[in-house]
XYZ file of N, CA and C in Angstrom:
468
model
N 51.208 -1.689 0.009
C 51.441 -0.281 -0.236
C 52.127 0.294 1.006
N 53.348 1.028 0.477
C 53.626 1.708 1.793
C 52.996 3.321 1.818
N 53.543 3.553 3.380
C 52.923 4.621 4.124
C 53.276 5.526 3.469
N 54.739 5.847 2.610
C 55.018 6.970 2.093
C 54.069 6.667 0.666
N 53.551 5.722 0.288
C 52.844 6.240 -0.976
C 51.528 6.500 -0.841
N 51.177 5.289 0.248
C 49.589 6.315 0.554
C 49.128 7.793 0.856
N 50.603 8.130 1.535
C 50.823 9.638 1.779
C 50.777 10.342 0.230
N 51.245 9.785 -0.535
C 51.444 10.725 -1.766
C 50.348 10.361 -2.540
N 49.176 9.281 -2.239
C 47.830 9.362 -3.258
C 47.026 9.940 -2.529
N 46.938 10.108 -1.152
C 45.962 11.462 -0.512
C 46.463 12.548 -0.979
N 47.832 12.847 -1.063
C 47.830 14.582 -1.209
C 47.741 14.931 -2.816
N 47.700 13.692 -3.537
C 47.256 13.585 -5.176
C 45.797 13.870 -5.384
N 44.851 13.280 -4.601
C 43.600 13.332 -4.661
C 42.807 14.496 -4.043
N 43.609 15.240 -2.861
C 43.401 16.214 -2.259
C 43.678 17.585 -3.577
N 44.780 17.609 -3.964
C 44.790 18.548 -5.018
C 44.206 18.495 -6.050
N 43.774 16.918 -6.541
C 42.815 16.845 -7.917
C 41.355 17.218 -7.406
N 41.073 17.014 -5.980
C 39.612 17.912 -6.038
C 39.862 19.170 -5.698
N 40.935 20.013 -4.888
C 41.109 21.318 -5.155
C 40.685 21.703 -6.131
N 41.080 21.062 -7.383
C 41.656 21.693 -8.804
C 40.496 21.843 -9.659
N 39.535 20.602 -9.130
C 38.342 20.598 -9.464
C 37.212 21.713 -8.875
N 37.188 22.479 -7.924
C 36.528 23.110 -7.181
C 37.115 24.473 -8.086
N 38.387 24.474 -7.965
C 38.645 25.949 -8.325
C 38.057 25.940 -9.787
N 37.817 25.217 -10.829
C 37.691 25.122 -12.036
C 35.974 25.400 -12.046
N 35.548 24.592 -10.829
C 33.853 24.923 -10.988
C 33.881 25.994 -10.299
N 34.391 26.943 -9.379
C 34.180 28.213 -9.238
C 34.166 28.955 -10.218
N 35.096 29.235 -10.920
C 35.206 29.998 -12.343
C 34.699 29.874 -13.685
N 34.128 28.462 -13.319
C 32.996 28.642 -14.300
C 31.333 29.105 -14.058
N 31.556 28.830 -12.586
C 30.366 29.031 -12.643
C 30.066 30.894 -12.602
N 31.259 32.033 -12.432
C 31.627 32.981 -12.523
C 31.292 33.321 -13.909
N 31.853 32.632 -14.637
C 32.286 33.136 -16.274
C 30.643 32.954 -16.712
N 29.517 31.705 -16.362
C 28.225 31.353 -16.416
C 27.606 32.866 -16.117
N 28.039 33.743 -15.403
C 26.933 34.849 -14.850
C 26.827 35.716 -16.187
N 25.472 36.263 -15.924
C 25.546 36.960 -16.849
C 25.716 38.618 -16.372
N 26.080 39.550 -17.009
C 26.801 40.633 -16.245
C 26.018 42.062 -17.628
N 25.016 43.131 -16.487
C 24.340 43.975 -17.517
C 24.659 45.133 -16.228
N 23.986 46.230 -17.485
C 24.508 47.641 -16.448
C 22.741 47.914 -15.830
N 22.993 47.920 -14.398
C 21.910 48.526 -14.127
C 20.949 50.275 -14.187
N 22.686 50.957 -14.152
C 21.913 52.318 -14.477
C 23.596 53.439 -13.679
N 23.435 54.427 -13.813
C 24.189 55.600 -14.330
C 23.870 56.608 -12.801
N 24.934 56.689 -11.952
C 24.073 57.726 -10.996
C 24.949 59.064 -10.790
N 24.545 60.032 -10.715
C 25.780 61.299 -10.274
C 26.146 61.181 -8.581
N 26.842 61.233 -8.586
C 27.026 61.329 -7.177
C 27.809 62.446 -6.344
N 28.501 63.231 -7.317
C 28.701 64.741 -6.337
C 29.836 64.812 -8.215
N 30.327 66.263 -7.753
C 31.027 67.228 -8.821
C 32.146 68.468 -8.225
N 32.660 68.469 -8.748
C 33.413 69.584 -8.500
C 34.104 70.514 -9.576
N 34.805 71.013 -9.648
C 35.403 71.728 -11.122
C 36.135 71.412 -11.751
N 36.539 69.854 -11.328
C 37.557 69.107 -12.005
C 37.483 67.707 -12.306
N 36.163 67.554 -11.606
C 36.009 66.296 -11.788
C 34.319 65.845 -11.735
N 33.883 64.569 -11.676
C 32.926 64.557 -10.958
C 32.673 62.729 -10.846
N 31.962 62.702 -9.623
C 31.996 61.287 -9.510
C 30.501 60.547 -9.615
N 30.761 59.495 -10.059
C 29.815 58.519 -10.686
C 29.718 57.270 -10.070
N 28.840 57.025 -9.644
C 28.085 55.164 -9.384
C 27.939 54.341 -10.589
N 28.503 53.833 -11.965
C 27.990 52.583 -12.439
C 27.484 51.304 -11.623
N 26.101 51.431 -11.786
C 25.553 50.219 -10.995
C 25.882 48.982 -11.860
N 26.230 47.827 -11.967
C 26.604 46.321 -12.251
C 25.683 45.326 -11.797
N 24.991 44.898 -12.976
C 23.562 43.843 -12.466
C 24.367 42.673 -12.681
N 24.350 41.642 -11.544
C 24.907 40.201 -11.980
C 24.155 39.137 -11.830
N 23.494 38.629 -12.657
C 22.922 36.995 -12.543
C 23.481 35.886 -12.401
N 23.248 35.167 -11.320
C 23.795 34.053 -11.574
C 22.569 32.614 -11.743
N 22.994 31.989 -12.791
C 22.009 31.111 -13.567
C 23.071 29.614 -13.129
N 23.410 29.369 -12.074
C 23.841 28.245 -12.005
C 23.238 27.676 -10.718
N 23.784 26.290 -10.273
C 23.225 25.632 -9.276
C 23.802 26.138 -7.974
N 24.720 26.318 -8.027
C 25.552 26.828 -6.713
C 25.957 28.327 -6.658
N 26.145 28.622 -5.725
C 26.375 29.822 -5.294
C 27.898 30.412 -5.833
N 27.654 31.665 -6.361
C 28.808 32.172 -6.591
C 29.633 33.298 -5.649
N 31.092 33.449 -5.488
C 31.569 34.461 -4.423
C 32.602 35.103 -5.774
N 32.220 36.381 -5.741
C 32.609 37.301 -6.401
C 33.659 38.486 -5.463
N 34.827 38.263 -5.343
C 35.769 38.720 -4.303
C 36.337 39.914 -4.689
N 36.444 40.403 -6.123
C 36.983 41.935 -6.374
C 36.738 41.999 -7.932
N 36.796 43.550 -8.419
C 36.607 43.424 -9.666
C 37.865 44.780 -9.828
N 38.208 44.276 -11.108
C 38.948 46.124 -11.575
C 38.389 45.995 -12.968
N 37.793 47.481 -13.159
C 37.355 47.515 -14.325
C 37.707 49.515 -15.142
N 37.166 49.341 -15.959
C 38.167 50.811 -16.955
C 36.251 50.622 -17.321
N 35.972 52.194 -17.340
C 34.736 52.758 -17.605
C 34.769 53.437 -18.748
N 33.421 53.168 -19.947
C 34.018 54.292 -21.741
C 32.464 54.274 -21.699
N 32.331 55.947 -22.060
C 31.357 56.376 -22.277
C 31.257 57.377 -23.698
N 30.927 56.619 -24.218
C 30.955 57.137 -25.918
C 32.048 56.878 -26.912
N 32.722 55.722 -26.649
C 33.781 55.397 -26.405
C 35.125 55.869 -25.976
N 34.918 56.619 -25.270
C 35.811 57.369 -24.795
C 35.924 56.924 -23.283
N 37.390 56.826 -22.612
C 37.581 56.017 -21.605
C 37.278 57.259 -20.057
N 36.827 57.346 -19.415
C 36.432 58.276 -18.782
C 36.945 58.180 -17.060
N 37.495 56.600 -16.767
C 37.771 56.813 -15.403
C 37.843 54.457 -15.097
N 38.607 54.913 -14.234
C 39.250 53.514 -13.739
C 38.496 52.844 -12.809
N 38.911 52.034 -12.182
C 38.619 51.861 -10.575
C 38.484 50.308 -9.809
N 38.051 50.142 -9.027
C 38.394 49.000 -8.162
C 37.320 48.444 -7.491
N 36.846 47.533 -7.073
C 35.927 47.081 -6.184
C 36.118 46.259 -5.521
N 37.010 46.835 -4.171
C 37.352 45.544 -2.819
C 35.739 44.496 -2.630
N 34.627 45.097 -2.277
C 33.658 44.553 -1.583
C 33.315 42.831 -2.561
N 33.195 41.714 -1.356
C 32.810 40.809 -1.698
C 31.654 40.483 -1.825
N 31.033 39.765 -3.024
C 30.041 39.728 -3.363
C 29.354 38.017 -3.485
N 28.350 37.590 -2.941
C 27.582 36.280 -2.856
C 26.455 36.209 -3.398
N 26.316 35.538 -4.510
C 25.074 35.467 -5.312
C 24.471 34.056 -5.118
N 23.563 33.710 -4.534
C 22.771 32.871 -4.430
C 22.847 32.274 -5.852
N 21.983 30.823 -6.084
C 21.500 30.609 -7.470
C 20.597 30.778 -7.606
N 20.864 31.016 -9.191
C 19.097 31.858 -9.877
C 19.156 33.593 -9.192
N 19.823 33.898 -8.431
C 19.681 35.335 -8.089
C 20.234 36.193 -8.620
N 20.279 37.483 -8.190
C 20.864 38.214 -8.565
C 21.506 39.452 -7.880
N 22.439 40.273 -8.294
C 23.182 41.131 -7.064
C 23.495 42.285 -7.831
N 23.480 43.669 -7.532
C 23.874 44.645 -8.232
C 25.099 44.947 -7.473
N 26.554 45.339 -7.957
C 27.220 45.841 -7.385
C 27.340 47.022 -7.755
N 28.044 48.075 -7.165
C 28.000 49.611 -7.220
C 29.600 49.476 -7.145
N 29.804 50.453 -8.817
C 31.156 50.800 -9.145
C 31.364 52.013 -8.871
N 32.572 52.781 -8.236
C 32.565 54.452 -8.196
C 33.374 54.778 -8.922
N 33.010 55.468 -10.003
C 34.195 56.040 -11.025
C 34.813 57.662 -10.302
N 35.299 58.099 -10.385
C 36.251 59.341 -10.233
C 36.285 59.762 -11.942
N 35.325 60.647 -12.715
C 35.853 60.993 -14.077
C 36.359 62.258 -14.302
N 37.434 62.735 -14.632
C 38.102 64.241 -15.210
C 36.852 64.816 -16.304
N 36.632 66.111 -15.802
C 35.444 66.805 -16.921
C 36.146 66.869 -17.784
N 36.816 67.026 -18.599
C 37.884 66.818 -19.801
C 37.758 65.394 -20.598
N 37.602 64.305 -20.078
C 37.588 62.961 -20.023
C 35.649 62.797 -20.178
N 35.240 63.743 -19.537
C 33.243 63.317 -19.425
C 33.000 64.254 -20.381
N 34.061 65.588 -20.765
C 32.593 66.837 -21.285
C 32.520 65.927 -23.065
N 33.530 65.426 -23.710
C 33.684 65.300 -24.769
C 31.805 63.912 -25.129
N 32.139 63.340 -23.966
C 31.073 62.176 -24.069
C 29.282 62.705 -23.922
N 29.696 63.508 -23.056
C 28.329 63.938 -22.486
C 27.782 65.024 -23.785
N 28.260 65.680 -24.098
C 28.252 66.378 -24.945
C 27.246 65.550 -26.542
N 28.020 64.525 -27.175
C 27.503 63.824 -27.597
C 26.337 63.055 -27.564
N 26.248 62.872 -26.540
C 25.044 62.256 -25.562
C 24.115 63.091 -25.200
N 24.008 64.773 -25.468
C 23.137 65.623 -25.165
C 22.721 65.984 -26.520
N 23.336 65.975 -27.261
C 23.049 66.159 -29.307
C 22.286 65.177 -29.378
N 22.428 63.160 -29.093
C 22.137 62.729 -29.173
C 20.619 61.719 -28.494
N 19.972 63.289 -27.664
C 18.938 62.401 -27.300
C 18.808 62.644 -25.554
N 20.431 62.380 -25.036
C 19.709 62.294 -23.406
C 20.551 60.896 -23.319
N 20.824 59.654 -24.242
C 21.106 58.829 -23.329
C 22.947 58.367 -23.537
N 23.249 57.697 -23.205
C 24.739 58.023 -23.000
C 24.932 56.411 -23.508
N 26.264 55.876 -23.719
C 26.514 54.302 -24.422
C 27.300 54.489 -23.505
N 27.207 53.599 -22.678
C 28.481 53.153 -21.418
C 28.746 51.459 -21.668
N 30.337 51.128 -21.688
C 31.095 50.472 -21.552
C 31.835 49.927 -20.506
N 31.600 48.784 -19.837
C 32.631 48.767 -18.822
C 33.344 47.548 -18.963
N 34.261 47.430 -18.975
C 35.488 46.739 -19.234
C 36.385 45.836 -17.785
N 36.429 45.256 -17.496
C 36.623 44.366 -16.163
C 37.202 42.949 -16.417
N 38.017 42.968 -14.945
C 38.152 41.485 -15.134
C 37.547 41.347 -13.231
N 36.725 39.766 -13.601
C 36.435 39.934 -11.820
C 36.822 38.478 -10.936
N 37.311 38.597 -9.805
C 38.199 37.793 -9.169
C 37.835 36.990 -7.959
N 38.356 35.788 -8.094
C 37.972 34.568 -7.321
C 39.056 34.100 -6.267
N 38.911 34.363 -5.356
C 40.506 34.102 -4.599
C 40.333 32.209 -4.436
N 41.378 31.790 -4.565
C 41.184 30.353 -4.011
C 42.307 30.189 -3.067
N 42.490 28.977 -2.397
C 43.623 28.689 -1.390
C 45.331 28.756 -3.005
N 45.183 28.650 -3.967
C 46.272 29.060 -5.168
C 46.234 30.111 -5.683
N 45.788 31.515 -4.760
C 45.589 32.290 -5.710
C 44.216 33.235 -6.323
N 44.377 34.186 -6.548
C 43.228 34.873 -7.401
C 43.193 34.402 -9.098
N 41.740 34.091 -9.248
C 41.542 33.357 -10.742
C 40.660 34.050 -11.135
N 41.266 35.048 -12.652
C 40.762 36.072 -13.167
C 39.402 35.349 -13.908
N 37.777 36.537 -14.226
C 37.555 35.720 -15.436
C 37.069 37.337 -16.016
N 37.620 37.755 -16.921
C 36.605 38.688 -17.886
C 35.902 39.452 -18.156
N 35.413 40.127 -18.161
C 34.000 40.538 -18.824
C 33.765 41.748 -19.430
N 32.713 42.322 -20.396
C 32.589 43.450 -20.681
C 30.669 43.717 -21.197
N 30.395 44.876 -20.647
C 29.199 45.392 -20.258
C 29.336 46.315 -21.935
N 28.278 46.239 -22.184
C 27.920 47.588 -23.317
C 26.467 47.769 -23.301
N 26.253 48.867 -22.733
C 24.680 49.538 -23.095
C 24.761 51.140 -22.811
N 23.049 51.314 -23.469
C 22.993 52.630 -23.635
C 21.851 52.885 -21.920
N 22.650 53.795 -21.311
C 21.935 54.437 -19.711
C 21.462 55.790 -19.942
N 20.379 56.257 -19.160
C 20.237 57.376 -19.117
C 20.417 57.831 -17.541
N 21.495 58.824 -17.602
C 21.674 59.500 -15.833
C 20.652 59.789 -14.961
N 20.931 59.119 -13.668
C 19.942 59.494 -12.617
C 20.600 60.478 -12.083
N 19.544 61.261 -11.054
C 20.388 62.236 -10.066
C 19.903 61.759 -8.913
């Protein structure tokens, strides 16, 4: 065997376990299970008002998961109420679990129609959150999915 091909079955084998690592990262991502922990106000103004969706994440696998960003679209009654982003990186042990804290920005125009409904109806509100959440690897960020549906009742 020559040197130039041994060169080219290390950097073959080097990328087939890359490829393998990045594949068990994202699954073991897509494995979590993802619930809403709860609904918080967090200040208001006359045009808006802003919100904490808390994000409960389990992870039920053997290894540890790194949860590096999420963007997700927030619907509360089905109605879409506010966007947003989550730089902070997140490390879930196995078997553990991690709440992350989403901050919505919602237009009262965009909340009164939901809340409204949600005050006829009792007190509790049907929140939706809609996301995809992201795995950086040495190739890249590798999207996986997800979507939250339950009914919260607001803390203050």
């Amino acid at each position: 065997m020559t040197r130039r091909s041994a060169q080219i079955l290390i950097c073959l084998a080097l990328l087939g376990s890359v490829s393998c690592a990045i594949r068990q990262a994202r699954e073991n991502l897509r494995n979590c299970e993802f619930d809403l922990e709860g609904l918080q106000l967090l200040g208001y103004s006359l045009s808006a008002v802003q919100l904490q969706v808390n994000v409960g994440i389990r992870n039920p696998n053997e290894s540890e998961v790194v949860l590096d960003r999420m963007d997700f679209k927030v619907f509360a009654e089905g109605d879409e109420i506010g966007t947003g982003q989550n730089e902070g990186r997140t490390e879930i042990a196995p078997g553990q679990r991690a709440v992350v804290p989403l901050r919505v920005n919602a237009t009262l125009g965009a909340l009164g129609t939901a809340l409204f409904r949600s005050l006829t109806a009792g007190g509790a509100i049907q929140l939706r959150v809609e996301g995809t959440a992201y795995i950086e690897t040495i190739l890249g960020e590798l999207p996986v999915p997800f979507t939250i549906e339950e009914e919260a009742l607001p803390k203050s």
